[in-house]
Coordinates of C-alpha atoms in Angstrom, one line a residue:
Chain I
M82 CA -219.5 -156.3 10.2
P83 CA -218.7 -160.0 9.6
T84 CA -214.9 -159.2 9.6
F85 CA -215.5 -157.3 12.8
L86 CA -217.2 -160.3 14.5
A87 CA -214.4 -162.5 13.3
L88 CA -211.9 -160.2 14.9
V89 CA -213.7 -160.2 18.2
A90 CA -213.7 -164.0 18.0
I91 CA -210.0 -164.3 17.4
T92 CA -209.2 -161.9 20.2
V93 CA -211.5 -163.2 22.9
L94 CA -211.5 -166.9 22.2
P95 CA -207.8 -167.4 23.1
I96 CA -208.5 -166.0 26.6
L97 CA -211.2 -168.7 27.1
V98 CA -208.9 -171.4 25.6
T99 CA -206.2 -170.4 28.1
L100 CA -208.8 -170.8 30.9
G101 CA -209.6 -174.2 29.4
I102 CA -206.0 -175.3 29.3
S103 CA -205.5 -174.3 32.9
L104 CA -208.2 -176.8 33.9
F105 CA -206.4 -179.8 32.4
Y106 CA -203.1 -181.7 32.8
V107 CA -201.3 -181.2 29.5
D108 CA -197.9 -182.8 28.7
L109 CA -196.5 -181.5 25.4
T110 CA -193.9 -184.2 25.3
M111 CA -196.5 -187.0 25.7
P112 CA -199.5 -186.2 23.5
G113 CA -202.6 -188.0 24.4
M114 CA -201.9 -187.9 28.1
T115 CA -204.2 -184.9 28.6
R116 CA -206.7 -185.3 31.3
F117 CA -209.1 -183.1 33.3
A118 CA -207.6 -181.6 36.4
G119 CA -210.3 -179.4 37.7
L120 CA -208.8 -176.7 40.0
E121 CA -205.7 -178.7 41.0
N122 CA -203.4 -176.5 39.0
Y123 CA -204.8 -173.5 41.0
F124 CA -204.3 -175.3 44.3
E125 CA -200.6 -175.9 43.3
L126 CA -200.3 -172.2 42.6
F127 CA -200.7 -171.3 46.3
Q128 CA -198.1 -173.7 47.6
D129 CA -195.5 -172.7 45.0
S130 CA -193.1 -170.4 46.8
R131 CA -191.6 -169.2 43.5
F132 CA -195.0 -168.1 42.4
L133 CA -195.6 -166.3 45.6
N134 CA -192.3 -164.5 45.2
S135 CA -193.2 -163.5 41.7
L136 CA -196.4 -161.9 43.1
T137 CA -194.3 -159.6 45.3
V138 CA -192.0 -158.8 42.4
T139 CA -195.0 -158.1 40.2
A140 CA -196.4 -155.6 42.8
K141 CA -193.1 -153.8 43.0
L142 CA -192.6 -153.7 39.3
I143 CA -196.1 -152.3 38.7
F144 CA -196.6 -149.8 41.4
I145 CA -193.1 -148.2 41.9
P146 CA -192.4 -147.5 38.2
V147 CA -196.0 -146.3 37.5
A148 CA -195.9 -143.9 40.5
L149 CA -192.5 -142.5 39.5
Q150 CA -193.7 -142.2 35.8
I151 CA -196.7 -140.2 36.8
V152 CA -194.9 -137.9 39.3
I153 CA -191.9 -137.2 37.1
G154 CA -194.1 -137.1 34.0
L155 CA -196.3 -134.4 35.5
L156 CA -193.3 -132.3 36.6
L157 CA -191.8 -132.6 33.1
A158 CA -195.1 -131.7 31.4
M159 CA -195.3 -128.6 33.6
V160 CA -191.8 -127.6 32.6
L161 CA -192.3 -128.3 28.9
K162 CA -195.5 -126.3 28.9
E163 CA -193.6 -123.1 29.6
K164 CA -191.9 -123.4 26.2
L165 CA -188.6 -122.0 27.6
P166 CA -186.1 -121.1 24.9
G167 CA -184.0 -124.1 24.1
T168 CA -186.4 -126.8 25.2
G169 CA -188.4 -127.2 22.0
W170 CA -186.4 -130.0 20.6
M171 CA -186.9 -132.0 23.8
R172 CA -190.4 -132.9 22.9
M173 CA -189.0 -134.8 19.9
A174 CA -186.4 -136.5 22.0
F175 CA -189.1 -137.6 24.4
L176 CA -190.6 -139.7 21.6
L177 CA -187.5 -141.9 21.4
P178 CA -187.9 -144.3 24.4
A179 CA -191.5 -144.8 23.5
V180 CA -190.6 -146.2 20.0
I181 CA -187.3 -148.0 20.6
P182 CA -188.0 -151.7 20.6
P183 CA -188.2 -152.8 24.2
A184 CA -185.6 -155.5 23.7
V185 CA -183.2 -152.8 22.4
S186 CA -184.0 -150.6 25.4
G187 CA -183.0 -153.5 27.6
L188 CA -179.7 -153.9 25.7
V189 CA -179.1 -150.1 25.9
W190 CA -179.2 -150.2 29.7
K191 CA -177.3 -153.5 29.9
L192 CA -174.5 -151.9 27.9
F193 CA -174.7 -148.7 29.9
I194 CA -173.9 -150.5 33.2
V195 CA -171.3 -153.0 31.9
P196 CA -168.5 -152.6 34.5
G197 CA -165.5 -150.9 32.7
A198 CA -167.1 -150.6 29.3
G199 CA -170.4 -148.8 30.2
G200 CA -171.4 -145.2 30.2
L201 CA -171.9 -145.4 34.0
S202 CA -168.2 -146.3 34.4
Y203 CA -167.4 -143.4 32.1
L204 CA -169.5 -140.9 34.1
G205 CA -167.9 -142.3 37.3
H206 CA -164.5 -141.7 35.7
V207 CA -165.4 -138.1 34.7
I208 CA -166.6 -137.2 38.2
G209 CA -163.9 -139.2 39.9
V210 CA -166.0 -141.9 41.6
D211 CA -165.6 -145.6 40.9
L212 CA -169.0 -146.7 39.5
S213 CA -167.7 -150.0 38.0
L214 CA -170.1 -152.2 40.0
D215 CA -171.7 -155.4 38.7
L216 CA -175.2 -154.2 39.4
L217 CA -176.9 -157.2 37.9
S218 CA -175.3 -159.6 40.4
M219 CA -177.2 -158.3 43.5
P220 CA -181.0 -158.7 44.0
G221 CA -181.6 -155.1 45.2
S222 CA -179.6 -153.3 42.5
A223 CA -180.9 -155.6 39.7
L224 CA -184.5 -154.8 40.7
T225 CA -183.6 -151.1 41.0
L226 CA -182.1 -151.2 37.5
V227 CA -185.3 -152.8 36.1
I228 CA -187.3 -150.1 37.7
V229 CA -185.0 -147.4 36.3
T230 CA -185.3 -148.8 32.8
S231 CA -189.0 -149.0 33.1
V232 CA -189.1 -145.3 34.2
W233 CA -186.8 -144.4 31.4
V234 CA -189.1 -146.2 28.8
G235 CA -192.4 -144.9 30.2
T236 CA -191.9 -141.4 31.7
P237 CA -191.4 -139.4 28.5
F238 CA -194.6 -140.7 27.0
V239 CA -196.5 -140.0 30.1
A240 CA -195.1 -136.5 30.1
L241 CA -196.2 -135.9 26.5
L242 CA -199.8 -137.1 27.4
M243 CA -199.9 -134.8 30.4
L244 CA -198.5 -132.0 28.3
S245 CA -201.3 -132.3 25.8
A246 CA -203.8 -132.3 28.6
L247 CA -202.3 -129.2 30.2
E248 CA -202.2 -127.4 26.9
S249 CA -205.9 -128.0 26.4
L250 CA -206.7 -126.1 29.5
G251 CA -207.7 -122.4 29.5
E252 CA -205.1 -120.0 30.8
E253 CA -207.3 -117.6 32.7
Q254 CA -207.5 -119.2 36.1
Y255 CA -203.8 -120.0 36.0
E256 CA -202.9 -116.4 35.0
A257 CA -205.2 -115.1 37.7
A258 CA -203.6 -117.3 40.4
R259 CA -200.2 -116.0 39.2
I260 CA -201.2 -112.4 39.5
D261 CA -202.5 -113.1 43.0
G262 CA -198.9 -114.1 43.8
A263 CA -199.0 -117.8 43.6
S264 CA -195.7 -119.4 42.7
W265 CA -195.4 -121.5 39.5
F266 CA -195.7 -124.7 41.4
Q267 CA -198.6 -123.6 43.6
A268 CA -200.5 -122.4 40.5
H269 CA -200.2 -125.8 38.9
W270 CA -200.8 -127.7 42.1
H271 CA -204.1 -125.9 42.9
I272 CA -205.3 -125.0 39.4
S273 CA -204.0 -127.2 36.6
L274 CA -203.7 -130.5 38.3
P275 CA -207.2 -130.8 39.7
E276 CA -208.5 -130.0 36.2
I277 CA -206.6 -132.8 34.5
R278 CA -207.3 -135.3 37.3
P279 CA -209.4 -137.6 35.0
V280 CA -206.5 -137.8 32.5
I281 CA -204.0 -138.6 35.3
L282 CA -206.3 -141.4 36.5
T283 CA -206.8 -142.8 33.0
V284 CA -203.1 -142.7 32.2
A285 CA -202.3 -144.4 35.6
V286 CA -204.8 -147.2 34.9
F287 CA -203.2 -147.9 31.5
R288 CA -199.7 -147.7 32.8
I289 CA -200.7 -150.2 35.5
L290 CA -202.2 -152.6 32.9
E291 CA -199.2 -152.3 30.6
A292 CA -196.5 -152.2 33.3
L293 CA -195.6 -155.8 32.7
A294 CA -195.1 -155.2 29.0
I295 CA -191.4 -154.7 30.1
F296 CA -191.1 -158.5 29.6
P297 CA -188.5 -158.1 26.9
I298 CA -186.5 -155.7 29.1
I299 CA -186.4 -158.2 31.9
F300 CA -185.6 -161.1 29.5
V301 CA -182.6 -159.2 28.1
L302 CA -181.4 -157.4 31.2
T303 CA -181.7 -159.9 34.1
G304 CA -183.4 -163.0 32.9
G305 CA -185.5 -162.8 36.1
G306 CA -182.5 -163.2 38.4
P307 CA -180.6 -163.1 40.5
A308 CA -182.5 -165.7 42.5
G309 CA -185.9 -164.5 41.1
A310 CA -185.4 -161.0 42.4
T311 CA -186.7 -159.6 39.1
E312 CA -189.1 -162.3 38.1
P313 CA -192.6 -161.0 37.7
I314 CA -195.6 -163.2 37.2
N315 CA -195.7 -163.1 33.4
Y316 CA -192.0 -164.0 33.3
Y317 CA -192.6 -167.0 35.6
A318 CA -195.5 -168.1 33.3
Y319 CA -193.1 -167.9 30.3
V320 CA -190.5 -169.9 32.1
N321 CA -193.0 -172.6 32.9
G322 CA -194.5 -172.7 29.5
F323 CA -191.3 -172.5 27.4
E324 CA -188.5 -173.7 29.5
Y325 CA -190.2 -176.4 31.7
L326 CA -192.8 -177.1 29.0
R327 CA -195.6 -177.0 31.6
V328 CA -198.2 -175.3 29.4
D329 CA -201.1 -176.1 31.7
Y330 CA -199.4 -174.5 34.7
A331 CA -198.3 -171.5 32.6
A332 CA -201.9 -171.0 31.6
T333 CA -203.0 -171.3 35.2
I334 CA -200.5 -168.6 36.3
I335 CA -201.3 -166.1 33.5
F336 CA -205.1 -166.6 33.7
F337 CA -205.0 -166.0 37.5
F338 CA -203.1 -162.9 36.9
F339 CA -205.5 -161.7 34.2
V340 CA -208.5 -162.2 36.5
V341 CA -206.8 -160.3 39.3
M342 CA -205.8 -157.4 37.1
M343 CA -209.3 -157.2 35.6
G344 CA -210.7 -157.3 39.1
I345 CA -208.6 -154.3 40.1
C346 CA -208.9 -152.3 36.9
S347 CA -212.3 -153.0 35.4
P348 CA -214.2 -150.5 37.5
F349 CA -211.9 -147.8 36.2
L350 CA -212.0 -149.2 32.6
I351 CA -215.8 -149.2 32.6
N352 CA -215.7 -145.6 33.8
I353 CA -213.3 -144.7 31.1
A354 CA -215.4 -146.4 28.4
R355 CA -218.5 -144.6 29.6
R356 CA -216.9 -141.2 29.7
E357 CA -215.3 -141.7 26.3
S358 CA -218.6 -142.7 24.6
R359 CA -220.4 -139.8 26.2
E360 CA -217.8 -137.5 24.7
E361 CA -218.2 -139.1 21.3
A362 CA -222.0 -138.7 21.5
R363 CA -221.6 -134.9 22.0
Chain U
M241 CA -194.0 -114.7 33.1
L242 CA -191.8 -117.0 35.2
R243 CA -189.7 -115.6 38.0
T244 CA -186.0 -116.1 37.6
R245 CA -185.8 -118.7 40.3
E246 CA -188.6 -120.7 38.8
K247 CA -187.0 -120.5 35.4
I248 CA -183.7 -121.9 36.8
F249 CA -185.6 -124.7 38.5
C250 CA -187.4 -125.6 35.2
Y251 CA -184.1 -125.6 33.3
V252 CA -182.5 -127.8 35.9
V253 CA -185.3 -130.3 35.8
A254 CA -185.5 -130.4 32.0
F255 CA -181.7 -130.8 31.5
A256 CA -181.3 -133.4 34.3
F257 CA -184.0 -135.5 32.7
I258 CA -182.7 -135.1 29.2
L259 CA -179.3 -136.2 30.4
F260 CA -180.9 -139.3 31.9
L261 CA -182.9 -139.9 28.7
L262 CA -180.1 -139.5 26.2
A263 CA -177.0 -140.7 28.0
P264 CA -177.7 -144.4 27.4
I265 CA -178.5 -143.8 23.8
V266 CA -175.5 -141.7 23.2
W267 CA -173.4 -144.4 24.8
L268 CA -174.9 -147.0 22.5
L269 CA -174.1 -144.8 19.5
S270 CA -170.6 -144.2 20.6
T271 CA -170.0 -147.9 21.3
S272 CA -171.2 -148.8 17.8
F273 CA -168.3 -146.8 16.3
K274 CA -165.6 -148.2 18.6
G275 CA -163.2 -151.0 17.9
Q276 CA -163.1 -154.0 20.2
L277 CA -160.1 -152.6 22.2
D278 CA -161.6 -149.2 22.7
I279 CA -164.8 -150.6 24.1
F280 CA -162.9 -152.0 27.1
A281 CA -160.3 -149.2 27.3
D282 CA -159.3 -148.3 30.8
P283 CA -160.3 -145.5 31.6
P284 CA -163.4 -145.6 29.4
R285 CA -163.7 -142.9 26.7
L286 CA -166.8 -141.4 25.1
I287 CA -165.1 -140.8 21.7
A288 CA -162.4 -143.1 20.6
T289 CA -161.0 -143.8 17.1
V290 CA -164.1 -143.9 14.9
T291 CA -164.5 -147.2 12.9
L292 CA -167.3 -148.6 10.9
D293 CA -166.1 -152.2 11.5
N294 CA -169.1 -153.1 13.6
Y295 CA -171.6 -151.9 11.0
R296 CA -169.6 -153.7 8.3
E297 CA -169.7 -156.9 10.3
V298 CA -173.4 -156.7 11.1
L299 CA -174.4 -155.8 7.6
G300 CA -172.3 -158.7 6.3
D301 CA -173.8 -161.1 8.8
R302 CA -176.2 -163.2 6.7
D303 CA -178.2 -164.5 9.7
F304 CA -178.8 -161.1 11.1
M305 CA -179.7 -159.6 7.7
H306 CA -182.1 -162.5 7.1
S307 CA -183.9 -161.6 10.3
F308 CA -183.8 -157.9 9.4
L309 CA -185.6 -158.7 6.2
N310 CA -188.0 -160.8 8.2
S311 CA -188.8 -157.8 10.3
I312 CA -189.5 -155.7 7.3
L313 CA -191.7 -158.4 5.7
V314 CA -193.6 -159.3 8.9
S315 CA -194.2 -155.6 9.8
S316 CA -195.4 -154.7 6.3
G317 CA -197.6 -157.8 6.2
T318 CA -199.1 -156.9 9.5
V319 CA -199.8 -153.4 8.3
I320 CA -201.5 -154.6 5.1
L321 CA -203.6 -157.3 6.9
S322 CA -204.6 -155.0 9.7
M323 CA -205.7 -152.3 7.3
I324 CA -207.7 -154.7 5.2
L325 CA -209.6 -155.8 8.3
A326 CA -209.7 -152.5 10.1
L327 CA -210.7 -150.0 7.4
P328 CA -214.1 -151.4 6.5
A329 CA -214.8 -152.4 10.1
A330 CA -213.9 -148.9 11.4
Y331 CA -215.9 -147.2 8.7
G332 CA -219.0 -149.3 9.4
L333 CA -218.7 -148.8 13.2
S334 CA -218.2 -145.1 12.8
R335 CA -221.5 -144.8 11.0
L336 CA -223.3 -146.7 13.8
R337 CA -224.5 -144.9 16.8
S338 CA -223.2 -144.7 20.3
K339 CA -224.6 -147.8 22.0
T340 CA -222.3 -150.1 20.1
K341 CA -219.4 -147.9 20.9
V342 CA -219.4 -148.7 24.5
G343 CA -219.2 -152.4 23.6
L344 CA -216.5 -151.7 21.1
L345 CA -214.5 -149.7 23.4
S346 CA -214.7 -152.3 26.1
W347 CA -213.4 -154.8 23.6
V348 CA -210.5 -152.7 22.6
L349 CA -209.7 -152.1 26.2
L350 CA -210.0 -155.8 27.0
V351 CA -207.5 -156.7 24.3
R352 CA -205.1 -154.1 25.5
A353 CA -205.5 -155.1 29.1
A354 CA -204.9 -158.8 28.5
P355 CA -201.3 -159.8 29.1
G356 CA -199.5 -161.1 26.0
M357 CA -198.8 -164.4 27.6
I358 CA -202.5 -165.2 27.7
Y359 CA -202.5 -165.2 23.9
V360 CA -199.1 -167.0 23.4
I361 CA -200.2 -170.3 25.0
P362 CA -203.3 -171.0 22.8
Y363 CA -201.8 -169.7 19.6
F364 CA -198.6 -171.7 20.3
M365 CA -200.6 -174.9 20.5
A366 CA -202.8 -174.0 17.5
F367 CA -199.8 -173.0 15.4
N368 CA -198.1 -176.3 16.2
E369 CA -201.2 -178.2 14.9
L370 CA -201.6 -176.0 11.8
G371 CA -197.9 -176.0 10.8
L372 CA -197.7 -172.2 11.2
M373 CA -194.9 -172.4 13.7
D374 CA -191.8 -170.5 12.6
T375 CA -193.5 -169.0 9.6
K376 CA -193.9 -165.3 8.7
T377 CA -197.6 -165.9 8.0
G378 CA -198.1 -167.1 11.6
L379 CA -196.3 -164.1 13.0
I380 CA -198.3 -161.7 10.9
L381 CA -201.5 -163.3 12.0
I382 CA -200.8 -163.1 15.7
N383 CA -199.5 -159.5 15.4
T384 CA -202.7 -158.6 13.7
V385 CA -204.7 -159.9 16.6
F386 CA -203.3 -157.1 18.6
T387 CA -202.9 -154.3 16.0
A388 CA -206.3 -154.6 14.3
P389 CA -208.4 -153.5 17.4
L390 CA -206.0 -150.6 17.9
A391 CA -206.2 -149.6 14.3
I392 CA -210.0 -149.8 14.3
W393 CA -210.1 -147.6 17.4
I394 CA -207.8 -144.9 15.8
L395 CA -209.5 -145.0 12.5
I396 CA -213.0 -144.6 13.9
S397 CA -212.2 -141.2 15.2
F398 CA -210.8 -140.1 11.9
F399 CA -213.8 -141.4 10.0
D400 CA -216.0 -139.6 12.5
G401 CA -214.2 -136.5 11.3
V402 CA -215.6 -137.0 7.7
P403 CA -218.7 -134.8 7.6
A404 CA -221.9 -136.7 6.8
E405 CA -223.1 -133.9 4.4
I406 CA -220.3 -134.7 1.9
E407 CA -221.2 -138.4 1.9
E408 CA -224.9 -137.6 1.5
A409 CA -224.0 -135.4 -1.5
A410 CA -222.2 -138.4 -3.0
F411 CA -225.3 -140.5 -2.5
V412 CA -227.5 -138.0 -4.1
D413 CA -225.1 -138.0 -7.1
G414 CA -225.8 -141.8 -7.4
A415 CA -222.7 -143.2 -5.7
T416 CA -223.1 -146.6 -4.0
R417 CA -222.1 -147.2 -0.3
W418 CA -218.8 -148.8 -1.5
Q419 CA -218.0 -145.9 -3.8
T420 CA -218.7 -143.4 -1.1
F421 CA -216.3 -145.4 1.1
T422 CA -213.4 -145.6 -1.4
R423 CA -213.8 -142.2 -3.2
V424 CA -214.9 -140.0 -0.4
A425 CA -214.3 -141.4 3.1
L426 CA -210.9 -143.0 2.4
P427 CA -209.2 -139.9 0.9
M428 CA -210.6 -137.6 3.6
A429 CA -209.3 -139.9 6.4
A430 CA -205.9 -140.3 4.7
P431 CA -203.8 -138.7 7.4
G432 CA -205.5 -140.9 10.0
I433 CA -204.9 -144.0 7.9
A434 CA -201.3 -143.1 7.4
S435 CA -200.6 -142.6 11.1
A436 CA -202.6 -145.8 12.1
A437 CA -200.5 -147.7 9.5
I438 CA -197.3 -146.4 10.9
L439 CA -198.3 -147.1 14.4
V440 CA -199.1 -150.7 13.4
F441 CA -195.7 -150.9 11.7
I442 CA -193.9 -149.7 14.9
F443 CA -195.9 -152.1 17.1
S444 CA -195.1 -155.1 14.9
W445 CA -191.4 -154.1 14.4
N446 CA -190.9 -153.8 18.2
E447 CA -192.9 -156.9 19.1
F448 CA -190.8 -159.4 21.1
L449 CA -192.8 -162.0 22.9
F450 CA -194.5 -163.6 19.9
A451 CA -191.4 -163.4 17.8
L452 CA -189.5 -165.1 20.7
T453 CA -191.9 -167.9 21.2
M454 CA -193.4 -168.5 17.7
T455 CA -190.1 -168.6 15.8
R456 CA -187.0 -170.7 15.8
F457 CA -184.8 -169.6 12.9
E458 CA -186.5 -169.2 9.6
S459 CA -188.8 -166.3 10.6
K460 CA -187.0 -164.8 13.5
T461 CA -187.2 -161.0 13.6
A462 CA -184.3 -158.6 14.2
A463 CA -185.5 -157.6 17.7
V464 CA -185.0 -161.2 18.8
A465 CA -182.0 -162.1 16.6
I466 CA -179.9 -159.3 18.1
L467 CA -179.7 -161.4 21.2
N468 CA -177.5 -163.9 19.2
Y469 CA -174.6 -161.5 19.8
M470 CA -174.9 -162.3 23.5
G471 CA -173.1 -165.6 23.1
Y472 CA -171.4 -168.0 25.4
E473 CA -168.0 -166.6 24.6
G474 CA -169.0 -163.2 25.9
T475 CA -171.1 -160.4 24.6
E476 CA -170.0 -158.7 21.4
W477 CA -171.0 -155.2 22.5
G478 CA -169.7 -153.5 19.3
K479 CA -172.0 -155.6 17.1
I480 CA -174.9 -155.3 19.5
A481 CA -174.6 -151.5 19.5
A482 CA -174.4 -151.3 15.7
A483 CA -177.3 -153.7 15.3
G484 CA -179.3 -151.9 17.9
I485 CA -178.9 -148.6 16.1
L486 CA -179.9 -150.3 12.8
I487 CA -183.1 -151.6 14.5
L488 CA -184.2 -148.5 16.2
L489 CA -183.4 -146.1 13.3
P490 CA -186.5 -146.9 11.1
V491 CA -189.0 -146.7 13.9
A492 CA -187.5 -143.5 15.3
I493 CA -187.7 -141.8 11.9
F494 CA -191.3 -143.0 11.5
A495 CA -192.3 -141.7 15.0
I496 CA -190.8 -138.3 14.3
G497 CA -192.5 -138.3 11.0
I498 CA -196.0 -138.6 12.6
R499 CA -195.1 -136.8 15.8
K500 CA -198.1 -134.6 15.4
Y501 CA -200.4 -137.6 15.6
F502 CA -198.2 -139.9 17.6
V503 CA -199.2 -139.0 21.2
Q504 CA -202.8 -138.6 20.3
T505 CA -203.2 -141.9 18.4
S506 CA -200.8 -144.3 20.2
A507 CA -202.5 -143.5 23.5
G508 CA -205.5 -145.4 22.1
G509 CA -208.3 -144.9 24.5
V510 CA -206.4 -142.4 26.5
K511 CA -207.6 -138.9 25.8
G512 CA -209.0 -136.2 28.1

């Protein structure tokens, strides 16, 4: 129990310390110049156009990949559940993107799209289309590439979660619908999916919370560029803290983000915690 | 059970996705066996003359191998520390009843939900003061902050699976609480402990943000050091590919080893 309380302390205290830092002026290059700033760092936030841009990028990098992950993941789970001959090994392949270090995933995709040397150029050569484009130099294509990588990393795992949810369902209703003439897709749409709705919602909340864990991918792939097109809020906080050495402002940015995310997600989280502990009690 | 048209649709979906999934990895693998000239051959080829030069150079690169060793030490250290903290905590909590569990779960969720950057800033300043910057000890500590709650959460469900009757029998035979824990509960929860340990290892092996900000040279891990091959004189793709394969191989093997538990456990709070 004492070790447990200590653990709670070292995990919760830093969040409060970050809040504290955001209320001060801190200059790492001049120790002793720290003074209280009140909410001034927060006022600065809303006049900072680069911050406002990073908010837009954040929204795009959270909601587009998560939506794609859930939709594609569900479809794949439905397909894998059929256990068609020759698809068994795919479940194992699906584990790969989930365990590859994110920094390496970023490099994998960076290599794949190198004009001339990448797999994309090779595929283009095979089908006779010139695909040797510098995708990272244009804002739109760079953002698309980050989204594609994020889908690549997250979807297989979502599919496996959905698959285990689908497999825990009874077959009767599904079979009955099939006998009544429902197509494969209709049977899933009307029978299986409503059943696993809580799981879908839970997975979605976690994917949303963890969507910005693609920091290493962005760091490796685009460095936030071009012109901030792929710079989400946690990346901007990193740039402030570790390139401009403005620790206080970085703390302000990330604490603001934390509060917003908790505001959006905590009702769902509380719900999940309640349901989870009810199940434990049974 | 499926009609032919539906079957075809399923196969098309499955193979289209698997192509998307594996193509970049296959390309990484193929590049790792290519010589410098073949990498930029025009037109590009999937299979060129196979050479082990890239692997030879990476394995002979003292800086990179130093960071590879760091990865092993930091990940193992994180596993050991997390388990020392999490095992007794999880056991104790599993024997408590449900009210504490809501609080516990909220805490695990909170740590998972907090962005990594929110931890980096205070720990960065604290490590500067304490002289833990660029040390393996420091990296192990901050990794553990994240892995211990996850480990506790996974382990609790495995300890819950140890029937209370067996423990009571041990008590009746005169065993102390500690003996019951080490002789009865631990062996029975062994599969869960193994998969929690492997998961902690994978997390720590893959960790990037802390390794990037809390290290300079001495304790840099492989996942960060691989970026050194993206130098000013151009990116050495052959070496990156070989190093990338070396970095992802251990965790891929681990994940496949615990694949039965992997989805269930790494999802943390996510279950139906």
